[in-house]
Amino acid sequence: NQCSPPLMRSERECLELIESQQALWIPRSAPQAMALLNPADELFYGGQAGGGKTDLLFGLSCIAHEKSIIFRREFAQLTALVERSREVLGQVARYNGQTHIWRGIPGGRTLEFGGVQHEQDKSRYQGRPHDLKAFDEVSEFTESQYRFLTGWARSTTPGQRVRVVATGN
């Protein structure tokens, strides 16, 4: 398609993994695939409960980004996602339950889970580079938390796509 922007290095690698059936995660629907390749720097992915919103965030972190963090307002709300990550990553990576970080994900990737229950909790994430800042149920966050946390979206790797993806109903 002549209107589509050129793919970044990380997106090309992601598509190659999916096509070769070597990806840890594969989009389950056309909307997930469209979100995966959407050129927006900031994307809202909505839908009803059970529509694959949270799984999209997990999938992006597994195949498209080097340093990812997925936020929920309360850390306890991440329990199901941590369990899902154990299903997929348990045999190929290491999870540190104290820091809530997966390391050694194929492709040199890391995935962190973060809770921002109180307004001041946002400062715990200040200055740390993540090329994917993902918000599960973004409507639960304050505007101040969202703006502060997304302000630190960056990568230290040339050619690595940096983006913010938020989900909600």
PDB file of C-alpha atoms in Angstrom:
ATOM      1  CA  ASN A   1       0.000   0.000   0.000  1.00  0.00           C
ATOM      2  CA  GLN A   2       1.526   3.318  -1.069  1.00  0.00           C
ATOM      3  CA  CYS A   3      -0.170   5.209   1.794  1.00  0.00           C
ATOM      4  CA  SER A   4       1.377   3.063   4.512  1.00  0.00           C
ATOM      5  CA  PRO A   5       4.485   4.433   6.209  1.00  0.00           C
ATOM      6  CA  PRO A   6       7.627   2.315   5.922  1.00  0.00           C
ATOM      7  CA  LEU A   7       8.079  -0.268   8.656  1.00  0.00           C
ATOM      8  CA  MET A   8      10.703   0.336  11.308  1.00  0.00           C
ATOM      9  CA  ARG A   9      13.404  -2.293  11.892  1.00  0.00           C
ATOM     10  CA  SER A  10      11.612  -3.646  14.955  1.00  0.00           C
ATOM     11  CA  GLU A  11       8.319  -3.982  13.065  1.00  0.00           C
ATOM     12  CA  ARG A  12       9.980  -5.848  10.195  1.00  0.00           C
ATOM     13  CA  GLU A  13      11.592  -8.238  12.690  1.00  0.00           C
ATOM     14  CA  CYS A  14       8.228  -8.687  14.396  1.00  0.00           C
ATOM     15  CA  LEU A  15       6.480  -9.606  11.140  1.00  0.00           C
ATOM     16  CA  GLU A  16       9.282 -12.005  10.225  1.00  0.00           C
ATOM     17  CA  LEU A  17       8.853 -13.782  13.577  1.00  0.00           C
ATOM     18  CA  ILE A  18       5.092 -14.086  13.083  1.00  0.00           C
ATOM     19  CA  GLU A  19       5.421 -15.309   9.496  1.00  0.00           C
ATOM     20  CA  SER A  20       8.012 -17.921  10.481  1.00  0.00           C
ATOM     21  CA  GLN A  21       5.732 -19.117  13.332  1.00  0.00           C
ATOM     22  CA  GLN A  22       8.574 -18.455  15.804  1.00  0.00           C
ATOM     23  CA  ALA A  23       6.861 -15.620  17.646  1.00  0.00           C
ATOM     24  CA  LEU A  24       6.008 -16.100  21.312  1.00  0.00           C
ATOM     25  CA  TRP A  25       2.711 -14.319  20.631  1.00  0.00           C
ATOM     26  CA  ILE A  26       0.600 -14.043  17.497  1.00  0.00           C
ATOM     27  CA  PRO A  27      -2.354 -11.656  17.081  1.00  0.00           C
ATOM     28  CA  ARG A  28      -5.659 -13.497  17.553  1.00  0.00           C
ATOM     29  CA  SER A  29      -7.762 -11.052  15.555  1.00  0.00           C
ATOM     30  CA  ALA A  30      -7.581  -8.524  12.760  1.00  0.00           C
ATOM     31  CA  PRO A  31      -7.956  -5.611  15.237  1.00  0.00           C
ATOM     32  CA  GLN A  32      -4.982  -6.902  17.262  1.00  0.00           C
ATOM     33  CA  ALA A  33      -2.902  -7.212  14.081  1.00  0.00           C
ATOM     34  CA  MET A  34      -3.892  -3.691  13.028  1.00  0.00           C
ATOM     35  CA  ALA A  35      -2.918  -2.345  16.455  1.00  0.00           C
ATOM     36  CA  LEU A  36       0.412  -4.161  16.272  1.00  0.00           C
ATOM     37  CA  LEU A  37       1.314  -2.370  13.041  1.00  0.00           C
ATOM     38  CA  ASN A  38      -0.440   0.930  13.672  1.00  0.00           C
ATOM     39  CA  PRO A  39       2.055   3.762  13.038  1.00  0.00           C
ATOM     40  CA  ALA A  40       0.704   5.967  15.849  1.00  0.00           C
ATOM     41  CA  ASP A  41       3.092   6.928  18.637  1.00  0.00           C
ATOM     42  CA  GLU A  42       0.150   6.880  21.037  1.00  0.00           C
ATOM     43  CA  LEU A  43      -2.692   4.395  20.548  1.00  0.00           C
ATOM     44  CA  PHE A  44      -5.937   3.636  22.373  1.00  0.00           C
ATOM     45  CA  TYR A  45      -7.205   0.078  21.881  1.00  0.00           C
ATOM     46  CA  GLY A  46     -10.744  -0.344  23.133  1.00  0.00           C
ATOM     47  CA  GLY A  47     -13.363  -3.026  23.314  1.00  0.00           C
ATOM     48  CA  GLN A  48     -15.522  -5.127  25.548  1.00  0.00           C
ATOM     49  CA  ALA A  49     -14.334  -7.435  28.297  1.00  0.00           C
ATOM     50  CA  GLY A  50     -12.632 -10.515  26.899  1.00  0.00           C
ATOM     51  CA  GLY A  51     -11.782  -8.793  23.619  1.00  0.00           C
ATOM     52  CA  GLY A  52      -8.017  -9.281  23.839  1.00  0.00           C
ATOM     53  CA  LYS A  53      -6.981  -5.816  25.025  1.00  0.00           C
ATOM     54  CA  THR A  54      -4.676  -6.969  27.821  1.00  0.00           C
ATOM     55  CA  ASP A  55      -3.287  -9.764  25.684  1.00  0.00           C
ATOM     56  CA  LEU A  56      -2.366  -7.221  23.001  1.00  0.00           C
ATOM     57  CA  LEU A  57      -0.221  -5.331  25.521  1.00  0.00           C
ATOM     58  CA  PHE A  58       1.457  -8.568  26.551  1.00  0.00           C
ATOM     59  CA  GLY A  59       2.025  -9.564  22.919  1.00  0.00           C
ATOM     60  CA  LEU A  60       3.555  -6.222  21.975  1.00  0.00           C
ATOM     61  CA  SER A  61       6.032  -6.604  24.815  1.00  0.00           C
ATOM     62  CA  CYS A  62       6.963 -10.143  23.740  1.00  0.00           C
ATOM     63  CA  ILE A  63       7.591  -9.535  20.059  1.00  0.00           C
ATOM     64  CA  ALA A  64       7.791  -5.840  19.178  1.00  0.00           C
ATOM     65  CA  HIS A  65       9.590  -4.013  21.975  1.00  0.00           C
ATOM     66  CA  GLU A  66      12.856  -4.356  23.876  1.00  0.00           C
ATOM     67  CA  LYS A  67      11.989  -2.722  27.203  1.00  0.00           C
ATOM     68  CA  SER A  68       8.321  -2.764  28.055  1.00  0.00           C
ATOM     69  CA  ILE A  69       6.290  -1.857  31.086  1.00  0.00           C
ATOM     70  CA  ILE A  70       2.608  -2.608  31.577  1.00  0.00           C
ATOM     71  CA  PHE A  71       0.829  -0.502  34.185  1.00  0.00           C
ATOM     72  CA  ARG A  72      -2.364  -1.098  36.115  1.00  0.00           C
ATOM     73  CA  ARG A  73      -3.631   1.334  38.701  1.00  0.00           C
ATOM     74  CA  GLU A  74      -3.301  -1.269  41.446  1.00  0.00           C
ATOM     75  CA  PHE A  75      -0.609  -3.905  41.220  1.00  0.00           C
ATOM     76  CA  ALA A  76      -3.023  -6.605  42.426  1.00  0.00           C
ATOM     77  CA  GLN A  77      -4.973  -6.064  39.188  1.00  0.00           C
ATOM     78  CA  LEU A  78      -1.976  -7.446  37.270  1.00  0.00           C
ATOM     79  CA  THR A  79      -2.332 -10.957  38.749  1.00  0.00           C
ATOM     80  CA  ALA A  80      -4.034 -12.459  35.683  1.00  0.00           C
ATOM     81  CA  LEU A  81      -1.454 -10.889  33.364  1.00  0.00           C
ATOM     82  CA  VAL A  82       1.441 -12.196  35.463  1.00  0.00           C
ATOM     83  CA  GLU A  83      -0.117 -15.678  35.247  1.00  0.00           C
ATOM     84  CA  ARG A  84      -0.564 -15.320  31.472  1.00  0.00           C
ATOM     85  CA  SER A  85       3.075 -14.276  31.180  1.00  0.00           C
ATOM     86  CA  ARG A  86       4.142 -17.380  33.145  1.00  0.00           C
ATOM     87  CA  GLU A  87       2.260 -19.577  30.637  1.00  0.00           C
ATOM     88  CA  VAL A  88       4.085 -18.079  27.662  1.00  0.00           C
ATOM     89  CA  LEU A  89       7.451 -17.057  29.089  1.00  0.00           C
ATOM     90  CA  GLY A  90       7.976 -19.589  31.876  1.00  0.00           C
ATOM     91  CA  GLN A  91      10.179 -21.884  29.801  1.00  0.00           C
ATOM     92  CA  VAL A  92      12.152 -19.195  27.950  1.00  0.00           C
ATOM     93  CA  ALA A  93      12.750 -16.343  30.411  1.00  0.00           C
ATOM     94  CA  ARG A  94      13.239 -15.574  34.102  1.00  0.00           C
ATOM     95  CA  TYR A  95      10.728 -13.725  36.295  1.00  0.00           C
ATOM     96  CA  ASN A  96      11.806 -11.858  39.405  1.00  0.00           C
ATOM     97  CA  GLY A  97       8.789 -11.615  41.678  1.00  0.00           C
ATOM     98  CA  GLN A  98      10.374  -8.919  43.828  1.00  0.00           C
ATOM     99  CA  THR A  99      11.075  -6.496  40.980  1.00  0.00           C
ATOM    100  CA  HIS A 100       8.186  -7.772  38.805  1.00  0.00           C
ATOM    101  CA  ILE A 101      10.453  -7.995  35.752  1.00  0.00           C
ATOM    102  CA  TRP A 102      10.841 -10.717  33.131  1.00  0.00           C
ATOM    103  CA  ARG A 103      14.399 -10.902  31.761  1.00  0.00           C
ATOM    104  CA  GLY A 104      15.851 -13.025  29.019  1.00  0.00           C
ATOM    105  CA  ILE A 105      12.822 -12.901  26.758  1.00  0.00           C
ATOM    106  CA  PRO A 106      14.032 -13.958  23.286  1.00  0.00           C
ATOM    107  CA  GLY A 107      15.336 -10.981  21.332  1.00  0.00           C
ATOM    108  CA  GLY A 108      16.946  -9.422  24.404  1.00  0.00           C
ATOM    109  CA  ARG A 109      13.590  -8.207  25.698  1.00  0.00           C
ATOM    110  CA  THR A 110      12.447  -7.315  29.215  1.00  0.00           C
ATOM    111  CA  LEU A 111       8.915  -6.889  30.515  1.00  0.00           C
ATOM    112  CA  GLU A 112       8.085  -5.089  33.724  1.00  0.00           C
ATOM    113  CA  PHE A 113       4.763  -4.819  35.545  1.00  0.00           C
ATOM    114  CA  GLY A 114       3.968  -1.668  37.480  1.00  0.00           C
ATOM    115  CA  GLY A 115       1.276  -0.400  39.800  1.00  0.00           C
ATOM    116  CA  VAL A 116       0.509   3.288  40.291  1.00  0.00           C
ATOM    117  CA  GLN A 117      -2.127   3.247  43.013  1.00  0.00           C
ATOM    118  CA  HIS A 118      -1.348   6.617  44.584  1.00  0.00           C
ATOM    119  CA  GLU A 119      -0.524   9.844  42.786  1.00  0.00           C
ATOM    120  CA  GLN A 120       3.033   9.932  44.133  1.00  0.00           C
ATOM    121  CA  ASP A 121       3.720   6.328  42.976  1.00  0.00           C
ATOM    122  CA  LYS A 122       4.379   7.638  39.469  1.00  0.00           C
ATOM    123  CA  SER A 123       7.769   8.989  40.547  1.00  0.00           C
ATOM    124  CA  ARG A 124       9.092   5.421  41.047  1.00  0.00           C
ATOM    125  CA  TYR A 125       9.298   5.120  37.263  1.00  0.00           C
ATOM    126  CA  GLN A 126      10.971   8.463  36.572  1.00  0.00           C
ATOM    127  CA  GLY A 127      13.911   8.435  34.185  1.00  0.00           C
ATOM    128  CA  ARG A 128      13.770   4.738  33.310  1.00  0.00           C
ATOM    129  CA  PRO A 129      13.701   4.048  29.577  1.00  0.00           C
ATOM    130  CA  HIS A 130      10.883   1.881  28.243  1.00  0.00           C
ATOM    131  CA  ASP A 131      10.137   1.813  24.528  1.00  0.00           C
ATOM    132  CA  LEU A 132       6.629   0.506  25.267  1.00  0.00           C
ATOM    133  CA  LYS A 133       4.603   2.216  27.963  1.00  0.00           C
ATOM    134  CA  ALA A 134       1.357   0.235  28.181  1.00  0.00           C
ATOM    135  CA  PHE A 135      -1.674   1.142  30.286  1.00  0.00           C
ATOM    136  CA  ASP A 136      -4.254  -1.552  30.958  1.00  0.00           C
ATOM    137  CA  GLU A 137      -7.597   0.138  31.708  1.00  0.00           C
ATOM    138  CA  VAL A 138      -6.248   3.649  31.215  1.00  0.00           C
ATOM    139  CA  SER A 139      -9.463   5.265  32.493  1.00  0.00           C
ATOM    140  CA  GLU A 140      -8.445   4.233  36.031  1.00  0.00           C
ATOM    141  CA  PHE A 141      -5.336   6.470  35.935  1.00  0.00           C
ATOM    142  CA  THR A 142      -5.318  10.181  36.665  1.00  0.00           C
ATOM    143  CA  GLU A 143      -4.365  12.488  33.826  1.00  0.00           C
ATOM    144  CA  SER A 144      -1.326  13.552  35.834  1.00  0.00           C
ATOM    145  CA  GLN A 145      -0.117   9.954  36.195  1.00  0.00           C
ATOM    146  CA  TYR A 146      -0.602   9.237  32.496  1.00  0.00           C
ATOM    147  CA  ARG A 147       1.174  12.376  31.326  1.00  0.00           C
ATOM    148  CA  PHE A 148       4.068  11.912  33.743  1.00  0.00           C
ATOM    149  CA  LEU A 149       4.647   8.250  32.882  1.00  0.00           C
ATOM    150  CA  THR A 150       4.354   8.685  29.114  1.00  0.00           C
ATOM    151  CA  GLY A 151       6.821  11.566  29.259  1.00  0.00           C
ATOM    152  CA  TRP A 152       9.563   9.000  29.945  1.00  0.00           C
ATOM    153  CA  ALA A 153       8.854   6.805  26.901  1.00  0.00           C
ATOM    154  CA  ARG A 154      12.198   6.400  25.154  1.00  0.00           C
ATOM    155  CA  SER A 155      14.737   3.890  23.906  1.00  0.00           C
ATOM    156  CA  THR A 156      18.496   3.733  24.003  1.00  0.00           C
ATOM    157  CA  THR A 157      18.532   1.468  20.925  1.00  0.00           C
ATOM    158  CA  PRO A 158      18.697   3.147  17.486  1.00  0.00           C
ATOM    159  CA  GLY A 159      15.789   2.076  15.273  1.00  0.00           C
ATOM    160  CA  GLN A 160      13.679   0.755  18.143  1.00  0.00           C
ATOM    161  CA  ARG A 161      10.126   1.966  17.915  1.00  0.00           C
ATOM    162  CA  VAL A 162       8.865   3.900  20.941  1.00  0.00           C
ATOM    163  CA  ARG A 163       5.153   4.082  21.661  1.00  0.00           C
ATOM    164  CA  VAL A 164       2.407   4.300  24.228  1.00  0.00           C
ATOM    165  CA  VAL A 165      -0.544   1.923  24.049  1.00  0.00           C
ATOM    166  CA  ALA A 166      -3.549   2.259  26.331  1.00  0.00           C
ATOM    167  CA  THR A 167      -6.553  -0.029  26.602  1.00  0.00           C
ATOM    168  CA  GLY A 168     -10.030   0.454  27.975  1.00  0.00           C
ATOM    169  CA  ASN A 169     -13.723  -0.239  27.496  1.00  0.00           C
TER     170      ASN A 169
END
